[in-house]
Tab-separated table of C-alpha atoms in Angstrom:
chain	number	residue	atom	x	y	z
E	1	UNK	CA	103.692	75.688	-184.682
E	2	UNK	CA	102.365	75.104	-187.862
E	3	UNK	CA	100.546	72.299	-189.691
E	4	UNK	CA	103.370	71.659	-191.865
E	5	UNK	CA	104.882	70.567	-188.538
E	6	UNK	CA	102.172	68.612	-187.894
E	7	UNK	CA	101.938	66.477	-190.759
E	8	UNK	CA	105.920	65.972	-190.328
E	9	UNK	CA	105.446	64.820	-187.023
E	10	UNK	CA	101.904	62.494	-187.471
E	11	UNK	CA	103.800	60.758	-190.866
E	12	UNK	CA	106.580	60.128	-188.393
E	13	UNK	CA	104.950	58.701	-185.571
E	14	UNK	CA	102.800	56.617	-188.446
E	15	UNK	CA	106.026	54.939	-189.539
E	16	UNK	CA	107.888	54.458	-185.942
E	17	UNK	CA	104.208	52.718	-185.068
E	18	UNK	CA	104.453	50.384	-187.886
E	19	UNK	CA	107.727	49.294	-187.294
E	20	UNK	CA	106.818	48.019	-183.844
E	21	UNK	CA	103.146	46.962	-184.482
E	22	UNK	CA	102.068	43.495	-183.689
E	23	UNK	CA	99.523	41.708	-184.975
E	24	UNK	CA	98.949	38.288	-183.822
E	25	UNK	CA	95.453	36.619	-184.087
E	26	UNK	CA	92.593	39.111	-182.484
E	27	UNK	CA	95.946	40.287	-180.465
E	28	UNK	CA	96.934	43.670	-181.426
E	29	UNK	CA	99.478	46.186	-179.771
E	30	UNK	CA	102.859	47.760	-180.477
E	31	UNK	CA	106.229	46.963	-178.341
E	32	UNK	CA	107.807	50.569	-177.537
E	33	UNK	CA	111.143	48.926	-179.907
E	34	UNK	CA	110.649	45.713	-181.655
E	35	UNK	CA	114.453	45.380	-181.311
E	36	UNK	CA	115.391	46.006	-177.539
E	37	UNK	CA	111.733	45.964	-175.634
E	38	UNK	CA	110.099	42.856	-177.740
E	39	UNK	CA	107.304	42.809	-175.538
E	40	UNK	CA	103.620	44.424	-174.828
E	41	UNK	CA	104.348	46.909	-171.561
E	42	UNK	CA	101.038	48.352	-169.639
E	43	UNK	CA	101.880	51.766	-169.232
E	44	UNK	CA	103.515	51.762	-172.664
E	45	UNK	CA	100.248	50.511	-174.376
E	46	UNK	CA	98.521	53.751	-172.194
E	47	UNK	CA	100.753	56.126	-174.132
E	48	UNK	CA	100.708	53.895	-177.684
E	49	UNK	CA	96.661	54.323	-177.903
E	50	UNK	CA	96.981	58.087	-177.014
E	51	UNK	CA	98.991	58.332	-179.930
E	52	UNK	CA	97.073	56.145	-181.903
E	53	UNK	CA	94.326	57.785	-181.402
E	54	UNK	CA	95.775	60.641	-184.055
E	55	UNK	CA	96.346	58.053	-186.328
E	56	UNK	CA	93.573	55.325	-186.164
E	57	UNK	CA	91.284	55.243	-183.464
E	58	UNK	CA	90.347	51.827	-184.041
E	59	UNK	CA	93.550	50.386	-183.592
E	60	UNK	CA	93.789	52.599	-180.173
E	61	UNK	CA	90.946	50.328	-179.113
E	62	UNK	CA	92.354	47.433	-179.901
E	63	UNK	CA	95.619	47.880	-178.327
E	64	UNK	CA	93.615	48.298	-175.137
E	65	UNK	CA	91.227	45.568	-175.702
E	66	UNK	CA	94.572	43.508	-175.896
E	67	UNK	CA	95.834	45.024	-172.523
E	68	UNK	CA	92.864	44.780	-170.667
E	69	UNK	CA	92.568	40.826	-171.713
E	70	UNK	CA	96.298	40.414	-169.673
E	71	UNK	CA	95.055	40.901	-166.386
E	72	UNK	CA	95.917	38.507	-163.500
E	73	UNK	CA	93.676	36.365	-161.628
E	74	UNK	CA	94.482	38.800	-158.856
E	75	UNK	CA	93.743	41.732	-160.739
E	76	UNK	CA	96.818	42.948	-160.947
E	77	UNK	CA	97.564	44.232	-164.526
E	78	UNK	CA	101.202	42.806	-165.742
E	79	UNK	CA	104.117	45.520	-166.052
E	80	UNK	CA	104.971	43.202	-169.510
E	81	UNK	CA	103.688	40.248	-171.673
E	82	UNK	CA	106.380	38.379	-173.434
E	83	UNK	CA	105.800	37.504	-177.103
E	84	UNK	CA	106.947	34.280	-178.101
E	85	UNK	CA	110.696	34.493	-179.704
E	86	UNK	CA	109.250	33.280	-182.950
E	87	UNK	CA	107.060	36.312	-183.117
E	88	UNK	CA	109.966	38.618	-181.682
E	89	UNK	CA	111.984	40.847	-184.223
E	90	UNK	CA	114.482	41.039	-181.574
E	91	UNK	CA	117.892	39.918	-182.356
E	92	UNK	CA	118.959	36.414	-181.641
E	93	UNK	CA	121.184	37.499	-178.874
E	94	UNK	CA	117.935	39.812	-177.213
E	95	UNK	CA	115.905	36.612	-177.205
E	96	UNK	CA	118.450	34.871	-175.790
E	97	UNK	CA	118.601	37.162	-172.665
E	98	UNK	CA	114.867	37.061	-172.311
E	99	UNK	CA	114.942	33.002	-172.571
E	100	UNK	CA	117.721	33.264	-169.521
E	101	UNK	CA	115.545	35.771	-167.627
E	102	UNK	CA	112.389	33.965	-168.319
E	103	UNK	CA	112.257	32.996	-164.304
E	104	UNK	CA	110.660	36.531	-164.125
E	105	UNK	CA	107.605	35.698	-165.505
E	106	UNK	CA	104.589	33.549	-164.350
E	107	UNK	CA	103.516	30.690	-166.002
E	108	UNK	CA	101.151	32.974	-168.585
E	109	UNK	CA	104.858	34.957	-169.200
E	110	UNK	CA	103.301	37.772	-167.305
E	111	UNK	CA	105.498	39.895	-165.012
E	112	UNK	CA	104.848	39.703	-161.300
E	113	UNK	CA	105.149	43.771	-161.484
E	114	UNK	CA	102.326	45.936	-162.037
E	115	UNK	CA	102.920	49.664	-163.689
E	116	UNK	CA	101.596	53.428	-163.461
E	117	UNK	CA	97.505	52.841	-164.819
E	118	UNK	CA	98.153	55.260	-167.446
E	119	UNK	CA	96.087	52.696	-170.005
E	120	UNK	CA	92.591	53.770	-168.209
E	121	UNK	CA	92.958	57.643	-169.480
E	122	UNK	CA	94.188	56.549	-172.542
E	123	UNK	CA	90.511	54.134	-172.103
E	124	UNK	CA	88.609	57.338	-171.264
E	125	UNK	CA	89.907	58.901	-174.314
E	126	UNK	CA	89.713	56.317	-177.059
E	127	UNK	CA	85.826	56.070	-175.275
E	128	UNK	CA	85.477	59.600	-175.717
E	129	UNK	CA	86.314	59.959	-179.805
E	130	UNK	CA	84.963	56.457	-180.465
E	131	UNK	CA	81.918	56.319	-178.441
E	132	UNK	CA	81.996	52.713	-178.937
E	133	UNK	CA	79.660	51.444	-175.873
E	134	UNK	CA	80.316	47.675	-176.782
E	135	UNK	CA	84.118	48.093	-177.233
E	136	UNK	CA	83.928	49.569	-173.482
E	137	UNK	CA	81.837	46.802	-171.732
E	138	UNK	CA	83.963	44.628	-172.959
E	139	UNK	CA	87.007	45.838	-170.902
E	140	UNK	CA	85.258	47.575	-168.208
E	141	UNK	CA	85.471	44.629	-165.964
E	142	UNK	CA	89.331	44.302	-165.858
E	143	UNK	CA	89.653	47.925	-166.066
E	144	UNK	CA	87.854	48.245	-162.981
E	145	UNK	CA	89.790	45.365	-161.567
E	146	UNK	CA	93.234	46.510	-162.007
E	147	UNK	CA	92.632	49.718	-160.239
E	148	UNK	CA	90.688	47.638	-157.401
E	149	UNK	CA	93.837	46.196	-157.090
E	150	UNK	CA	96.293	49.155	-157.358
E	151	UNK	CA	93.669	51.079	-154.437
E	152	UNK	CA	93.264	48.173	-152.310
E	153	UNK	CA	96.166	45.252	-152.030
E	154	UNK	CA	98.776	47.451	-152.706
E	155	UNK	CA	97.592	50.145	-150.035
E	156	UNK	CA	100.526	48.916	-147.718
E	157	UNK	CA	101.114	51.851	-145.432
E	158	UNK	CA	97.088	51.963	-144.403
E	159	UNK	CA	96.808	55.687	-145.872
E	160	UNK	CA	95.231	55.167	-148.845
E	161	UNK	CA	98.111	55.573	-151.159
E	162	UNK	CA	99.719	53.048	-153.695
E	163	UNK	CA	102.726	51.216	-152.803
E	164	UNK	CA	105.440	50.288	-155.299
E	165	UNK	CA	107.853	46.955	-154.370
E	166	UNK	CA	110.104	47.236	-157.115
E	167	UNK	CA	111.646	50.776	-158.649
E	168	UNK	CA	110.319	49.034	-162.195
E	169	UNK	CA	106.660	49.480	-160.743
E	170	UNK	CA	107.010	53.295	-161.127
E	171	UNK	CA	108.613	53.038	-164.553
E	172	UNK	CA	110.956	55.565	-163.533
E	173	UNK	CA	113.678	52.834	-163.266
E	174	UNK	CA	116.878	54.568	-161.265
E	175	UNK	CA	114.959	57.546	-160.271
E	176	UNK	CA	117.419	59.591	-157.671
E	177	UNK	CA	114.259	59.381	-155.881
E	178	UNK	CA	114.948	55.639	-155.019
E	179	UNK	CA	118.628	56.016	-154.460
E	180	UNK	CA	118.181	56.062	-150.620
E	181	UNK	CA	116.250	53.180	-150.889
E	182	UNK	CA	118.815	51.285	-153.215
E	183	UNK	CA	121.375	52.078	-151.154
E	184	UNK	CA	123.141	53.629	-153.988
E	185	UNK	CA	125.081	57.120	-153.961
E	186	UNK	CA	125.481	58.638	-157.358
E	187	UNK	CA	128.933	60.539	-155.976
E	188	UNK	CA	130.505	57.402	-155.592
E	189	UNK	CA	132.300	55.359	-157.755
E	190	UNK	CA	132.079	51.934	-156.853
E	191	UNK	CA	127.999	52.658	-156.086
E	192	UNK	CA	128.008	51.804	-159.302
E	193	UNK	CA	128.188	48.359	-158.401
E	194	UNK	CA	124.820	48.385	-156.690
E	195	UNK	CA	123.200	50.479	-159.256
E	196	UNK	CA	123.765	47.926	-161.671
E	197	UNK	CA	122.449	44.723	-159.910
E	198	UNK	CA	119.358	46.154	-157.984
E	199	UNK	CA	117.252	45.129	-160.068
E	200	UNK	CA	118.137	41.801	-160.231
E	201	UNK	CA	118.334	41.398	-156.668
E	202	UNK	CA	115.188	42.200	-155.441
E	203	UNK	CA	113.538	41.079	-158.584
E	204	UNK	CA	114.648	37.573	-157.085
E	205	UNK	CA	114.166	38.489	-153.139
E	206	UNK	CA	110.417	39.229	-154.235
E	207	UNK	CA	110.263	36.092	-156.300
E	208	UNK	CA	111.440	33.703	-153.307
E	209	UNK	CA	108.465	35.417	-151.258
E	210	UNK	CA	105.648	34.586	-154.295
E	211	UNK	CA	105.299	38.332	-154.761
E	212	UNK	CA	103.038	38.246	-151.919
E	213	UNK	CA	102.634	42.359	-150.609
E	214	UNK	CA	101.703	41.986	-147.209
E	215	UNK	CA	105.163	39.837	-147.030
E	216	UNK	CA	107.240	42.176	-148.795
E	217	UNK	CA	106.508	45.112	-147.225
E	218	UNK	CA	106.568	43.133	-143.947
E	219	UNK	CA	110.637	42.643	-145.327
E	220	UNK	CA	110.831	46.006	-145.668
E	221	UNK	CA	113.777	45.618	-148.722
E	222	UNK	CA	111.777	48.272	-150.951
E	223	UNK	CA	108.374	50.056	-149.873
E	224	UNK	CA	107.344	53.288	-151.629
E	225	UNK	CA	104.762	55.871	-152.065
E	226	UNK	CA	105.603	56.910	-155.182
E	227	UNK	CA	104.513	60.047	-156.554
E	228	UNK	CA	104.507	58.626	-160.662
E	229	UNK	CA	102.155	55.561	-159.867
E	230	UNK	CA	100.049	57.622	-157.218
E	231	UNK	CA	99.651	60.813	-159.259
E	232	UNK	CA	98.313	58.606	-162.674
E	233	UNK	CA	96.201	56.316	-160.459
E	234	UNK	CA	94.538	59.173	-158.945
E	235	UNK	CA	94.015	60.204	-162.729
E	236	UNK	CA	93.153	57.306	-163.745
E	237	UNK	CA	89.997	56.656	-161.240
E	238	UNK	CA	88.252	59.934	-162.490
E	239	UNK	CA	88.367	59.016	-165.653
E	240	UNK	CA	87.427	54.988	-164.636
E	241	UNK	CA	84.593	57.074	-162.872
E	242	UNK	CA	83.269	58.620	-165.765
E	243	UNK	CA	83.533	55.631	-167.542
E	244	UNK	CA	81.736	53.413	-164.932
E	245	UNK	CA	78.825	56.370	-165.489
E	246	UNK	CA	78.662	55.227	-169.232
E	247	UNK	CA	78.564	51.580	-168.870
E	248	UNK	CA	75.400	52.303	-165.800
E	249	UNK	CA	77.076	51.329	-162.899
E	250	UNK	CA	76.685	54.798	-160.543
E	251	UNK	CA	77.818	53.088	-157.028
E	252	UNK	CA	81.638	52.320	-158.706
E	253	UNK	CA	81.317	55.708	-160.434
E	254	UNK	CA	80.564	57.421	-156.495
E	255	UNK	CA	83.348	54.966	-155.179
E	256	UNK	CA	86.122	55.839	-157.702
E	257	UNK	CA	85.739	59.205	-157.603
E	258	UNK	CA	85.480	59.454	-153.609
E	259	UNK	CA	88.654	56.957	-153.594
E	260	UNK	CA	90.530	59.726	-156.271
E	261	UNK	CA	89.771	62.661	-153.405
E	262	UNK	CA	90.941	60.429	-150.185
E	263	UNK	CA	94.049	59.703	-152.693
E	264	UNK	CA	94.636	63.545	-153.736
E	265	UNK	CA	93.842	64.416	-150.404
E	266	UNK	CA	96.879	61.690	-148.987
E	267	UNK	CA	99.334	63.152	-151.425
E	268	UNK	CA	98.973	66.788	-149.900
E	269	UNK	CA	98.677	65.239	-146.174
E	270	UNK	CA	102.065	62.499	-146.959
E	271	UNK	CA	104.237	63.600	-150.040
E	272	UNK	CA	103.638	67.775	-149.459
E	273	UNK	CA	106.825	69.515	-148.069
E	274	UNK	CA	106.069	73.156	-147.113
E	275	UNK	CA	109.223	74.721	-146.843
E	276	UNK	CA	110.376	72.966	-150.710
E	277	UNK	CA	107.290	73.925	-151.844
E	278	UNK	CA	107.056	70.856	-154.000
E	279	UNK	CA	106.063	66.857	-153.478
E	280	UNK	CA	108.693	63.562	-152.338
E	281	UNK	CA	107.881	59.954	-152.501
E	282	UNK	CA	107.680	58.367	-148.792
E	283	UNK	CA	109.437	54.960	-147.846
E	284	UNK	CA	110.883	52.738	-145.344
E	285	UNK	CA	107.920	50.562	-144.117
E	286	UNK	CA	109.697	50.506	-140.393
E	287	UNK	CA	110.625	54.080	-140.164
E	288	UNK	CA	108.300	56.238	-143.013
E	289	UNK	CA	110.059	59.194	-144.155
E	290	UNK	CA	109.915	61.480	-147.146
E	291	UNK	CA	112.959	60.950	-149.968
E	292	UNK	CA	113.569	64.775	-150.235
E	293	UNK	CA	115.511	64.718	-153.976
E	294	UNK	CA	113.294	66.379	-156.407
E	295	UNK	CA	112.578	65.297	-160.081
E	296	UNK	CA	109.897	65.682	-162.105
E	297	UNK	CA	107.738	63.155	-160.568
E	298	UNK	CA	107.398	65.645	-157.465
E	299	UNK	CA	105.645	68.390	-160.167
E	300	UNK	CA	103.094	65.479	-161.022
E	301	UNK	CA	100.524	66.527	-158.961
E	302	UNK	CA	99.620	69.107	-161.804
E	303	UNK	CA	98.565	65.657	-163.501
E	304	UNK	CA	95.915	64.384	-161.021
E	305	UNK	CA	93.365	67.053	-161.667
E	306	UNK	CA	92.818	67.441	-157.706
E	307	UNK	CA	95.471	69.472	-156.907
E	308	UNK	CA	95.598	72.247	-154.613
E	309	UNK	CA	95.538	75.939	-156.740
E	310	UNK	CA	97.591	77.288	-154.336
E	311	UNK	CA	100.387	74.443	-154.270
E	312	UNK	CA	99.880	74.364	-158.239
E	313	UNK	CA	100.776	77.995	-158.314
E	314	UNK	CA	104.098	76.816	-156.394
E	315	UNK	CA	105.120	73.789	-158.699
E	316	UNK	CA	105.198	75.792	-160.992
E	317	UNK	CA	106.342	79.329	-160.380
E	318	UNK	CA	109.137	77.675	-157.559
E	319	UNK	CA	110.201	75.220	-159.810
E	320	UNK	CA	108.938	73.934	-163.290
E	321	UNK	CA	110.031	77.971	-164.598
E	322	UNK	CA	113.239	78.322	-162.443
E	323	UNK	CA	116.625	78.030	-164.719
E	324	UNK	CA	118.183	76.113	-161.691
E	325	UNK	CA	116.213	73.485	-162.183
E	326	UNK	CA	113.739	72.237	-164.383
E	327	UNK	CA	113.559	75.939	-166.914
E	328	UNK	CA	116.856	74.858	-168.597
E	329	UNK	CA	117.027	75.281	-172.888
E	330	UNK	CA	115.817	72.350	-173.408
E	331	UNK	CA	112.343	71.067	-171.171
E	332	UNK	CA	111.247	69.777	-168.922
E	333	UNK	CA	114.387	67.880	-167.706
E	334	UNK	CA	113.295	64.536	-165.523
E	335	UNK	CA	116.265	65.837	-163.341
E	336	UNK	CA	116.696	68.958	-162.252
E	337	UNK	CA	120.214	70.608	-162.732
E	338	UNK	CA	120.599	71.560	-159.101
E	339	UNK	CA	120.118	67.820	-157.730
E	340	UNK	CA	122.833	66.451	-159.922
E	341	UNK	CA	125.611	68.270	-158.655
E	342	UNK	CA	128.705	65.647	-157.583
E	343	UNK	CA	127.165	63.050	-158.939
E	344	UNK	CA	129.851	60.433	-160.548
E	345	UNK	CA	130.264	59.769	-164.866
E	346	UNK	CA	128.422	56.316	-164.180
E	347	UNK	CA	125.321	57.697	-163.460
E	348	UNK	CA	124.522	59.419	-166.775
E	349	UNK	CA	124.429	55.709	-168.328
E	350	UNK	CA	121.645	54.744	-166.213
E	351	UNK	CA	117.933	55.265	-167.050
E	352	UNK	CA	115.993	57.862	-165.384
E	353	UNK	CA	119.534	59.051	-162.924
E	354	UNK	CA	120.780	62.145	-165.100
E	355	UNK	CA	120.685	64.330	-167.636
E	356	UNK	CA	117.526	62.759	-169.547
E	357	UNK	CA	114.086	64.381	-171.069
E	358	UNK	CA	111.174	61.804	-171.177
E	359	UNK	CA	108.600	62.527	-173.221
E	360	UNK	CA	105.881	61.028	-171.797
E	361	UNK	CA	105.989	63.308	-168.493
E	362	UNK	CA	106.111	66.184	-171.083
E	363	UNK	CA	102.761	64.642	-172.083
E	364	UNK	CA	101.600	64.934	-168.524
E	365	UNK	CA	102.818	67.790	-167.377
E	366	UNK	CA	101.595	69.983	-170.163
E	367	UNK	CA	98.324	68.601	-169.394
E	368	UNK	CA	98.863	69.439	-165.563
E	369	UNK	CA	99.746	72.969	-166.681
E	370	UNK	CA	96.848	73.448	-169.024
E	371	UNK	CA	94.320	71.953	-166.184
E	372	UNK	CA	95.498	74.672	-163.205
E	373	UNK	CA	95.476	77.368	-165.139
E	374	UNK	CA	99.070	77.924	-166.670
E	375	UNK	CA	97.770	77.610	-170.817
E	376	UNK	CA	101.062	79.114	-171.668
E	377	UNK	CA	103.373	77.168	-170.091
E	378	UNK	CA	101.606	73.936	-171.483
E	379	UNK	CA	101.910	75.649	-174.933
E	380	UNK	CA	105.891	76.383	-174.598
E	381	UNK	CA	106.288	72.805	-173.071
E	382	UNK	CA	104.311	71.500	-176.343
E	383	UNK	CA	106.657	73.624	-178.911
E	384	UNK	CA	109.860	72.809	-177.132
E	385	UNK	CA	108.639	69.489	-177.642
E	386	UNK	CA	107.819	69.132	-180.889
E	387	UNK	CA	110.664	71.237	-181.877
E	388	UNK	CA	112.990	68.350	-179.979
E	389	UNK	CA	111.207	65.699	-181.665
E	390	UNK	CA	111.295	66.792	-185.375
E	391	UNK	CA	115.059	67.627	-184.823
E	392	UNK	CA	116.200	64.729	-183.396
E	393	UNK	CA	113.734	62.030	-184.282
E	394	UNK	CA	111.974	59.290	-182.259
E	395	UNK	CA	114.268	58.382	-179.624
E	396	UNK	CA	113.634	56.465	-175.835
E	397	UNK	CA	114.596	59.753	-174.043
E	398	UNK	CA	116.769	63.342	-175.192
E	399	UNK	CA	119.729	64.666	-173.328
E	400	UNK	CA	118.670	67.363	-171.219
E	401	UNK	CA	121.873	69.527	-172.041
E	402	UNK	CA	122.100	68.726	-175.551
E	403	UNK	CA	118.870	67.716	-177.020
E	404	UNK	CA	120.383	64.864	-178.151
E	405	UNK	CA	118.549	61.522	-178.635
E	406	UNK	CA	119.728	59.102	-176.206
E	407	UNK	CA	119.038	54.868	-176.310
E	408	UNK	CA	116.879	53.224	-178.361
E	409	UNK	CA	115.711	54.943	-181.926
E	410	UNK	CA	112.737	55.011	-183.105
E	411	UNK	CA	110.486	54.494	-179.963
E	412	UNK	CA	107.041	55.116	-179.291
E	413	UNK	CA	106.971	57.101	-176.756
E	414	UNK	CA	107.576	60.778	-178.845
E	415	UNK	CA	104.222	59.839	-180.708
E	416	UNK	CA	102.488	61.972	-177.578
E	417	UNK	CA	103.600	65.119	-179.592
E	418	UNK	CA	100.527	64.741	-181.763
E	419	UNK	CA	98.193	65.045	-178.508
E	420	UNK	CA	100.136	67.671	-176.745
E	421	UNK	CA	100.001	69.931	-180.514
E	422	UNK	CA	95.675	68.342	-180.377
E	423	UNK	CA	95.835	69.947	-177.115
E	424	UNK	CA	98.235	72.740	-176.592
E	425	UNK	CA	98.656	74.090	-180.514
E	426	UNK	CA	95.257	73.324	-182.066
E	427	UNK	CA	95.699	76.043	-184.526
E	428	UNK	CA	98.382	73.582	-186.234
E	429	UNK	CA	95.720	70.794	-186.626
E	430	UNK	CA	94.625	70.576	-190.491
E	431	UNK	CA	91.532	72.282	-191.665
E	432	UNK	CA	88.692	69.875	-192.206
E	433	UNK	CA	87.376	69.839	-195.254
């Protein structure tokens, strides 16, 4: 890694962020593609200011400052905000399907869906190379809502863990780990059927009931613990708690970090499977059970900073570096190789159900690695990545057999190289002065 690579990559990222920048009025944020997602997305904005803090930290900020000013009366923080079609640079068809979908959307066009709190560590961070006290008060009081929220209303089970209604909530889409749920088997054809209008479906079963969570899980249609939302939300309150420290307010400082433990401590007591030596998502609000179909989701616990050495030491050594599954030439596959066996053409053309590398759970994985102890590995997840990256350019997600870019060019996501290389690579950072 070298910091000819670096400058390749940061001049990159610079012009993939300026083709989806908005800048409307004190509102300021990027859509992840101005052409296919014309919209501000939560999690999205999380992983836009980490980048953006490599390019301008200021604008990181403000991104945030935008988010933060989107939560619901509720507290719940909005999955996405829809930009007015005049403001869109989506195609005229694109804004058509978002003025036929616009049902979805409350009356602020605010989603009903809430998403992984990956914007409060990107918060912590922007805090921590601004150091701009004012710019923090002046979202601590939604941040500290929205994760209120996530912690309390949507604690549906009574354990202490986050439950996700809809598969979008996770932001893993068609994870194989919600197939069971779905009712949708990849090794059959006409299950294609059902992979295709899920979404839909319950996105209008959970509309009929007002989106109300004590009803929904009540139903029972879709009720998960799911490792993605859990694992960043436990994340996400230690660095809320360091931030309530800052802005003086000790007793949500105490709380937040004793609600990150009882949360840490859930996901080893609920989602921990001995004998696989790895972590599952549980469902089924009648009849809780584990959905035993790994993906990279069940490594996150490296991600939460509370997780067991011991169980770490497994993730990793049992899985993340066996060629079977996730050690394949290119990393770290969202599926592993040896869960995909049998499973039908249709599913490779769904998000999140195949052959796919996401780079944003390269982000947090090399981070997990780096945290427990396994420097190396974060540092060969980092290169692979960047090497990917500058080959293929910005794309939504890579081919885990190829390399390939797959979807949507040009999205933001890959702009989480630069902090991985901060991170992993230092020695390819530029020489001040």
């Amino acid at each position: 890694m070298t910091t000819r690579d670096w400058d390749r990559l940061k001049a990159e990222t610079a012009r993939v962020y300026a083709a989806n920048e908005v800048e409307a009025g004190d509102a300021y944020f990027h859509m992840p593609n101005a052409h296919f997602y014309p919209s501000l997305f939560a999690w999205d904005s999380g992983f836009q200011a980490v980048a953006m803090c490599h390019l301008d930290p200021v604008k990181a900020a403000r991104e945030l400052a935008t988010l933060f000013a989107q939560v619901a009366p509720d507290g719940h923080m909005p999955h996405e905000v829809l930009l007015p079609p005049a403001a869109s640079r989506a195609s005229l068809a694109r804004n058509f399907t978002r003025w036929l979908v616009q049902w979805e959307y409350d009356s602020r066009r605010a989603s009903h869906l809430v998403d992984p709190p990956t914007y409060v560590c990107a918060a912590e961070q922007v805090y921590e190379l601004t150091g701009d006290r004012r710019w923090l008060e002046s979202v601590w009081e939604n941040l500290r809502r929205c994760l209120d929220y996530l912690a309390d209303e949507r604690d549906l089970f009574g354990d202490g863990l986050v439950t996700i209604l809809h598969p979008w909530e996770a932001g893993t889409d068609l994870s194989p780990q919600f197939f069971e749920a779905l009712g949708v088997d990849p090794r059959r054809d006409l299950s294609v059927i059902d992979a295709t209008l899920y979404a839909i479906r319950l996105y209008r079963f959970c509309n009929r009931r007002g989106w109300d969570p004590t009803l929904l899980f009540d139903e029972n249609r879709f009720a998960i613990e799911d490792l993605t939302v859990n694992c960043i939300t436990v994340r996400a309150l230690l660095c809320a708690s360091r931030l309530a420290s800052e802005v003086g307010d000790e007793l949500t400082a105490s709380n937040f970090r004793s609600r990150a433990r009882s949360m840490a401590d859930a996901i080893d007591r609920i989602c921990w499977d001995e004998g696989a030596g790895c972590y599952f998502p549980r469902w089924n609000a009648a009849q809780p059970r584990l959905s035993r179909v790994k993906t990279a989701a069940s490594l996150l616990p490296l991600f939460t900073g509370l997780c067991d050495a011991g169980r770490a030491t497994r993730l990793v050594k049992e899985h993340l570096l066996d060629p079977d599954e996730f050690a394949g030439e290119y990393v770290v596959p969202f599926n592993p190789e040896d869960e995909l066996a049998g499973f039908r053409p249709w599913v490779e053309k769904k998000l999140w159900a195949a052959h796919c590398i996401w780079i944003n759970f390269n982000w947090m994985l090399a981070i997990g690695l780096a945290e427990n102890g396994f420097e190396e590995e974060a540092r060969r997840v980092t290169e692979s990545t960047a090497e990917l990256v500058g080959r293929e350019g910005f794309w939504e997600y890579y081919d885990s057999r190829t390399g390939e870019g797959r979807r949507m060019r040009d999205f933001t996501w890959p702009g989480l190289v630069l902090d991985m290389i901060a991170r992993h690579c230092p020695e390819a950072l530029p020489t001040e002065g």
